[in-house]
């Protein structure tokens, strides 16, 4: 089969030779010549061409040459590593420099095995990275690979899969296409169908054009317009003979090593025709096949009746491409590298000759190696050419898009560029508006194993499947995802909460137990009402201060207790409203000290009752304690202890303003932090111990006989008080936010109301509703006391 892309190598070779021969400053007075041999895709035929050239007879005669003075000094070989390696083994015996124009192959760079081979193509070290950058740009994370089964392709496979793995791109399948003909054709259709039926819409093709990979794809009769192919310029079988957009390879993206246009090459191609090069059989074949020329009856090698003004430019793209390919560029540079080397070598030899020596210096192939290894020059396009692979700069790539229009008007359009050594944000560029995708895609193609997880969802891996195959799981509470395909959701800040879609955070509304809240309003009204009620009770007691019920059990203590209860009822007002540092401190200090005064007053009243009855018993000296007012000293002593605890608390860790961010998902609740929870419970514990002491003492004195004995009322009041605060602990610890404040306020009001009702309600009943009984009982008591005095 005639490959027009390979024929361009021949024309680039001839163009370079003619350009050098026209240059008066390069190899002056010397004209370069050349021989051309066909290297077929066969080891036997390749070696046959090599031996025919060496023998000089047009026959295969190993280790023999009929040419006494060989004029060939170097060989350009290609296009695959196999051809170069086969010829290199033989040509190494004669130390011929061999310049390869195929793609770079690591095997041929082994100087111990191939010391005479020089590769014109730069290393493809950044090709895998460039392809991955292309995949990342379009969001292709599910990609198939069709790779030729040779050493270079396997190395590329390792490089590509490594880069894909580092960037989160998964391999949908890997089809290794055998390079052995029998192995390939036994499985050919399986390869085709597996690639066609894969869910991956993007497939990377890598292999030489002479490999069976190229042959298999070019022979396809299966139409696959639902795939995006990514390949390299070395694999040139995308140029199909289909004259329509319904071509499997329409829209293919090709990575081509970037190089400048060689000046004059296109004009040279436009002027090439069989008349100019009559000895070129392939050129005559092109004209005969595509321009309807006739063979001369007199001279079978001559063409007749050819249309006028036709040239290679008139041929469609799939037949001949006027743009210099990578391989032709390397051929051109190879010829110039040999010319530069010859020029320097001849200069050195001429300097070594004695003056007046008229013979031209003789050049042997082995003499070129020392200079060829270090040759550097700029070609006519201005590109720097270095044959030393260690010093070769990192290659750059153009990204081309293949358009296959009707009537064979194919076109390769540059749509992007990749410069590996450029900064990260400048190394890759692509113009999406210039890309013409395959016919099946109406927009930029997608290649995903799973559908994208939109905002509000995260990727959840599926067991036993690739990382790119996942399920979309909604973000948990207090977390969001504001981008597509996020692996982890992001927590909102403490003062924010996620919206209903969980794709962005909203600021929380600041709130607290305010007077405007229904709960705050009820508690505030209850506190004011109970404080007013307590003040009324105090007024009743003051008005009836001389009655027996008020005078009984120390009315001073009753006044103190009522005053402390008034303040206890007003204390919750410090808990309601927007907290500040002052109120946070006053809340705990006021609550602790006032309740200590109230409970210690109850304890003093209980002690007063006990002492009053004990003093009437014979032999008891309790009356002195009672008359001295010793029970009243209980109040300041107990209060002083609580004040001491409070001072320690304020010094160690005072309460402060805090925000509760967890109780309500959409609210930021301002609360007073206790500062030291231990000191808070010490406060409560001390208060509880006083209450339990009062309860125990009142319980023991409940059966003492007397008309005005209030021990029973004190017992009930302490029972209610202790019950309220015992119930407070579990309820308080199980609530959050401003409801904790509400529970504490309710407990303060309930326990205070228990004291007020249990102790003073019966007395008010007798004072206001049974006043005659109050007087009667008082008169009886006075009469009995007078009788005792008379006796």
Tab-separated table of N, CA and C in Angstrom, residues 392-454:
chain	number	residue	atom	x	y	z
A	392	UNK	N	18.948	17.906	24.979
A	392	UNK	CA	17.786	18.321	24.195
A	392	UNK	C	16.750	18.994	25.093
A	393	UNK	N	16.280	20.170	24.742
A	393	UNK	CA	15.261	20.835	25.570
A	393	UNK	C	13.949	20.050	25.557
A	394	UNK	N	13.161	20.243	26.620
A	394	UNK	CA	11.864	19.570	26.708
A	394	UNK	C	10.967	20.043	25.578
A	395	UNK	N	10.312	19.095	24.945
A	395	UNK	CA	9.518	19.401	23.769
A	395	UNK	C	8.244	20.172	24.123
A	396	UNK	N	7.731	20.890	23.140
A	396	UNK	CA	6.440	21.549	23.246
A	396	UNK	C	5.488	20.909	22.237
A	397	UNK	N	4.198	21.041	22.500
A	397	UNK	CA	3.216	20.360	21.657
A	397	UNK	C	2.150	21.327	21.160
A	398	UNK	N	1.785	21.131	19.903
A	398	UNK	CA	0.580	21.751	19.349
A	398	UNK	C	-0.543	20.728	19.424
A	399	UNK	N	-1.740	21.196	19.719
A	399	UNK	CA	-2.919	20.316	19.751
A	399	UNK	C	-3.747	20.620	18.500
A	400	UNK	N	-3.902	19.616	17.658
A	400	UNK	CA	-4.582	19.775	16.377
A	400	UNK	C	-5.929	19.071	16.410
A	401	UNK	N	-6.884	19.641	15.711
A	401	UNK	CA	-8.227	19.059	15.598
A	401	UNK	C	-8.462	18.689	14.134
A	402	UNK	N	-8.835	17.427	13.903
A	402	UNK	CA	-9.020	16.934	12.537
A	402	UNK	C	-10.460	17.143	12.092
A	403	UNK	N	-10.609	17.850	10.963
A	403	UNK	CA	-11.916	18.067	10.349
A	403	UNK	C	-11.962	17.277	9.046
A	404	UNK	N	-12.962	16.459	8.893
A	404	UNK	CA	-13.120	15.683	7.658
A	404	UNK	C	-14.398	16.146	6.961
A	405	UNK	N	-14.262	17.158	6.125
A	405	UNK	CA	-15.423	17.727	5.447
A	405	UNK	C	-15.756	16.930	4.180
A	406	UNK	N	-16.944	17.152	3.636
A	406	UNK	CA	-17.312	16.479	2.379
A	406	UNK	C	-16.325	16.805	1.259
A	407	UNK	N	-16.317	15.904	0.285
A	407	UNK	CA	-15.457	16.032	-0.899
A	407	UNK	C	-13.981	15.982	-0.548
A	408	UNK	N	-13.664	15.322	0.574
A	408	UNK	CA	-12.268	15.120	0.919
A	408	UNK	C	-11.538	16.350	1.382
A	409	UNK	N	-12.275	17.382	1.771
A	409	UNK	CA	-11.632	18.616	2.213
A	409	UNK	C	-11.262	18.510	3.694
A	410	UNK	N	-10.358	17.577	3.986
A	410	UNK	CA	-9.895	17.404	5.357
A	410	UNK	C	-8.974	18.531	5.777
A	411	UNK	N	-8.918	18.745	7.070
A	411	UNK	CA	-8.130	19.868	7.559
A	411	UNK	C	-7.683	19.572	8.986
A	412	UNK	N	-6.436	19.915	9.283
A	412	UNK	CA	-5.919	19.847	10.640
A	412	UNK	C	-5.805	21.281	11.161
A	413	UNK	N	-6.548	21.587	12.201
A	413	UNK	CA	-6.613	22.946	12.736
A	413	UNK	C	-5.953	22.979	14.114
A	414	UNK	N	-5.034	23.904	14.301
A	414	UNK	CA	-4.404	24.064	15.610
A	414	UNK	C	-5.393	24.722	16.568
A	415	UNK	N	-5.688	24.009	17.651
A	415	UNK	CA	-6.673	24.510	18.617
A	415	UNK	C	-6.071	24.723	20.010
A	416	UNK	N	-4.827	24.300	20.200
A	416	UNK	CA	-4.251	24.462	21.531
A	416	UNK	C	-2.747	24.308	21.516
A	417	UNK	N	-2.170	24.510	22.707
A	417	UNK	CA	-0.720	24.468	22.829
A	417	UNK	C	-0.377	24.012	24.239
A	418	UNK	N	0.702	23.250	24.375
A	418	UNK	CA	1.147	22.770	25.684
A	418	UNK	C	2.654	22.981	25.796
A	419	UNK	N	3.047	23.759	26.810
A	419	UNK	CA	4.457	24.061	27.061
A	419	UNK	C	4.780	23.561	28.467
A	420	UNK	N	5.423	22.404	28.611
A	420	UNK	CA	5.606	21.797	29.942
A	420	UNK	C	6.377	22.659	30.923
A	421	UNK	N	7.351	23.428	30.454
A	421	UNK	CA	8.196	24.190	31.362
A	421	UNK	C	7.618	25.550	31.731
A	422	UNK	N	6.495	25.919	31.156
A	422	UNK	CA	5.871	27.203	31.490
A	422	UNK	C	5.213	27.130	32.871
A	423	UNK	N	4.919	28.274	33.491
A	423	UNK	CA	4.187	28.261	34.771
A	423	UNK	C	2.867	27.518	34.648
A	424	UNK	N	2.406	27.010	35.774
A	424	UNK	CA	1.235	26.134	35.792
A	424	UNK	C	0.024	26.748	35.104
A	425	UNK	N	-0.217	28.018	35.300
A	425	UNK	CA	-1.404	28.637	34.720
A	425	UNK	C	-1.184	29.124	33.293
A	426	UNK	N	0.038	28.906	32.760
A	426	UNK	CA	0.328	29.350	31.398
A	426	UNK	C	0.822	28.216	30.501
A	427	UNK	N	0.924	27.008	31.033
A	427	UNK	CA	1.515	25.920	30.248
A	427	UNK	C	0.539	25.289	29.270
A	428	UNK	N	-0.760	25.458	29.510
A	428	UNK	CA	-1.754	24.791	28.663
A	428	UNK	C	-2.797	25.808	28.213
A	429	UNK	N	-3.063	25.814	26.918
A	429	UNK	CA	-4.107	26.701	26.384
A	429	UNK	C	-4.847	25.965	25.277
A	430	UNK	N	-6.138	26.198	25.200
A	430	UNK	CA	-6.936	25.565	24.148
A	430	UNK	C	-8.114	26.471	23.818
A	431	UNK	N	-8.449	26.512	22.548
A	431	UNK	CA	-9.567	27.333	22.069
A	431	UNK	C	-10.726	26.402	21.724
A	432	UNK	N	-11.647	26.292	22.659
A	432	UNK	CA	-12.759	25.357	22.484
A	432	UNK	C	-13.645	25.744	21.304
A	433	UNK	N	-13.738	27.033	21.024
A	433	UNK	CA	-14.622	27.461	19.942
A	433	UNK	C	-14.130	26.996	18.575
A	434	UNK	N	-12.859	26.620	18.481
A	434	UNK	CA	-12.322	26.158	17.200
A	434	UNK	C	-12.482	24.654	16.992
A	435	UNK	N	-12.848	23.942	18.046
A	435	UNK	CA	-12.919	22.483	17.954
A	435	UNK	C	-14.240	22.065	17.317
A	436	UNK	N	-14.140	21.189	16.334
A	436	UNK	CA	-15.331	20.593	15.712
A	436	UNK	C	-15.383	19.142	16.162
A	437	UNK	N	-16.340	18.832	17.062
A	437	UNK	CA	-16.415	17.501	17.644
A	437	UNK	C	-17.026	16.506	16.671
A	438	UNK	N	-16.988	15.258	17.049
A	438	UNK	CA	-17.604	14.198	16.246
A	438	UNK	C	-19.089	14.497	16.047
A	439	UNK	N	-19.637	13.925	15.002
A	439	UNK	CA	-20.997	14.256	14.567
A	439	UNK	C	-22.029	14.022	15.667
A	440	UNK	N	-21.816	13.024	16.505
A	440	UNK	CA	-22.815	12.658	17.507
A	440	UNK	C	-22.906	13.664	18.655
A	441	UNK	N	-21.858	14.452	18.843
A	441	UNK	CA	-21.821	15.383	19.967
A	441	UNK	C	-22.281	16.765	19.515
A	442	UNK	N	-23.336	17.262	20.137
A	442	UNK	CA	-23.840	18.591	19.841
A	442	UNK	C	-23.192	19.664	20.715
A	443	UNK	N	-22.491	19.225	21.768
A	443	UNK	CA	-21.780	20.125	22.658
A	443	UNK	C	-20.516	19.415	23.116
A	444	UNK	N	-19.773	20.077	23.990
A	444	UNK	CA	-18.524	19.473	24.459
A	444	UNK	C	-18.806	18.105	25.060
A	445	UNK	N	-18.153	17.064	24.556
A	445	UNK	CA	-18.441	15.702	25.034
A	445	UNK	C	-18.092	15.539	26.513
A	446	UNK	N	-18.763	14.597	27.135
A	446	UNK	CA	-18.476	14.230	28.513
A	446	UNK	C	-18.094	12.762	28.543
A	447	UNK	N	-17.141	12.443	29.397
A	447	UNK	CA	-16.720	11.052	29.549
A	447	UNK	C	-16.556	10.773	31.032
A	448	UNK	N	-17.613	10.252	31.639
A	448	UNK	CA	-17.660	10.024	33.074
A	448	UNK	C	-18.184	8.633	33.358
A	449	UNK	N	-17.669	8.019	34.401
A	449	UNK	CA	-18.212	6.725	34.822
A	449	UNK	C	-19.538	6.926	35.542
A	450	UNK	N	-19.614	7.982	36.334
A	450	UNK	CA	-20.845	8.321	37.058
A	450	UNK	C	-21.213	9.767	36.756
A	451	UNK	N	-22.473	10.069	36.886
A	451	UNK	CA	-22.910	11.448	36.675
A	451	UNK	C	-22.309	12.361	37.731
A	452	UNK	N	-22.129	13.599	37.361
A	452	UNK	CA	-21.550	14.564	38.292
A	452	UNK	C	-22.425	14.724	39.525
A	453	UNK	N	-21.780	14.820	40.659
A	453	UNK	CA	-22.485	15.142	41.891
A	453	UNK	C	-22.544	16.661	42.007
A	454	UNK	N	-23.729	17.197	41.917
A	454	UNK	CA	-23.893	18.637	41.946
A	454	UNK	C	-23.687	19.208	43.332
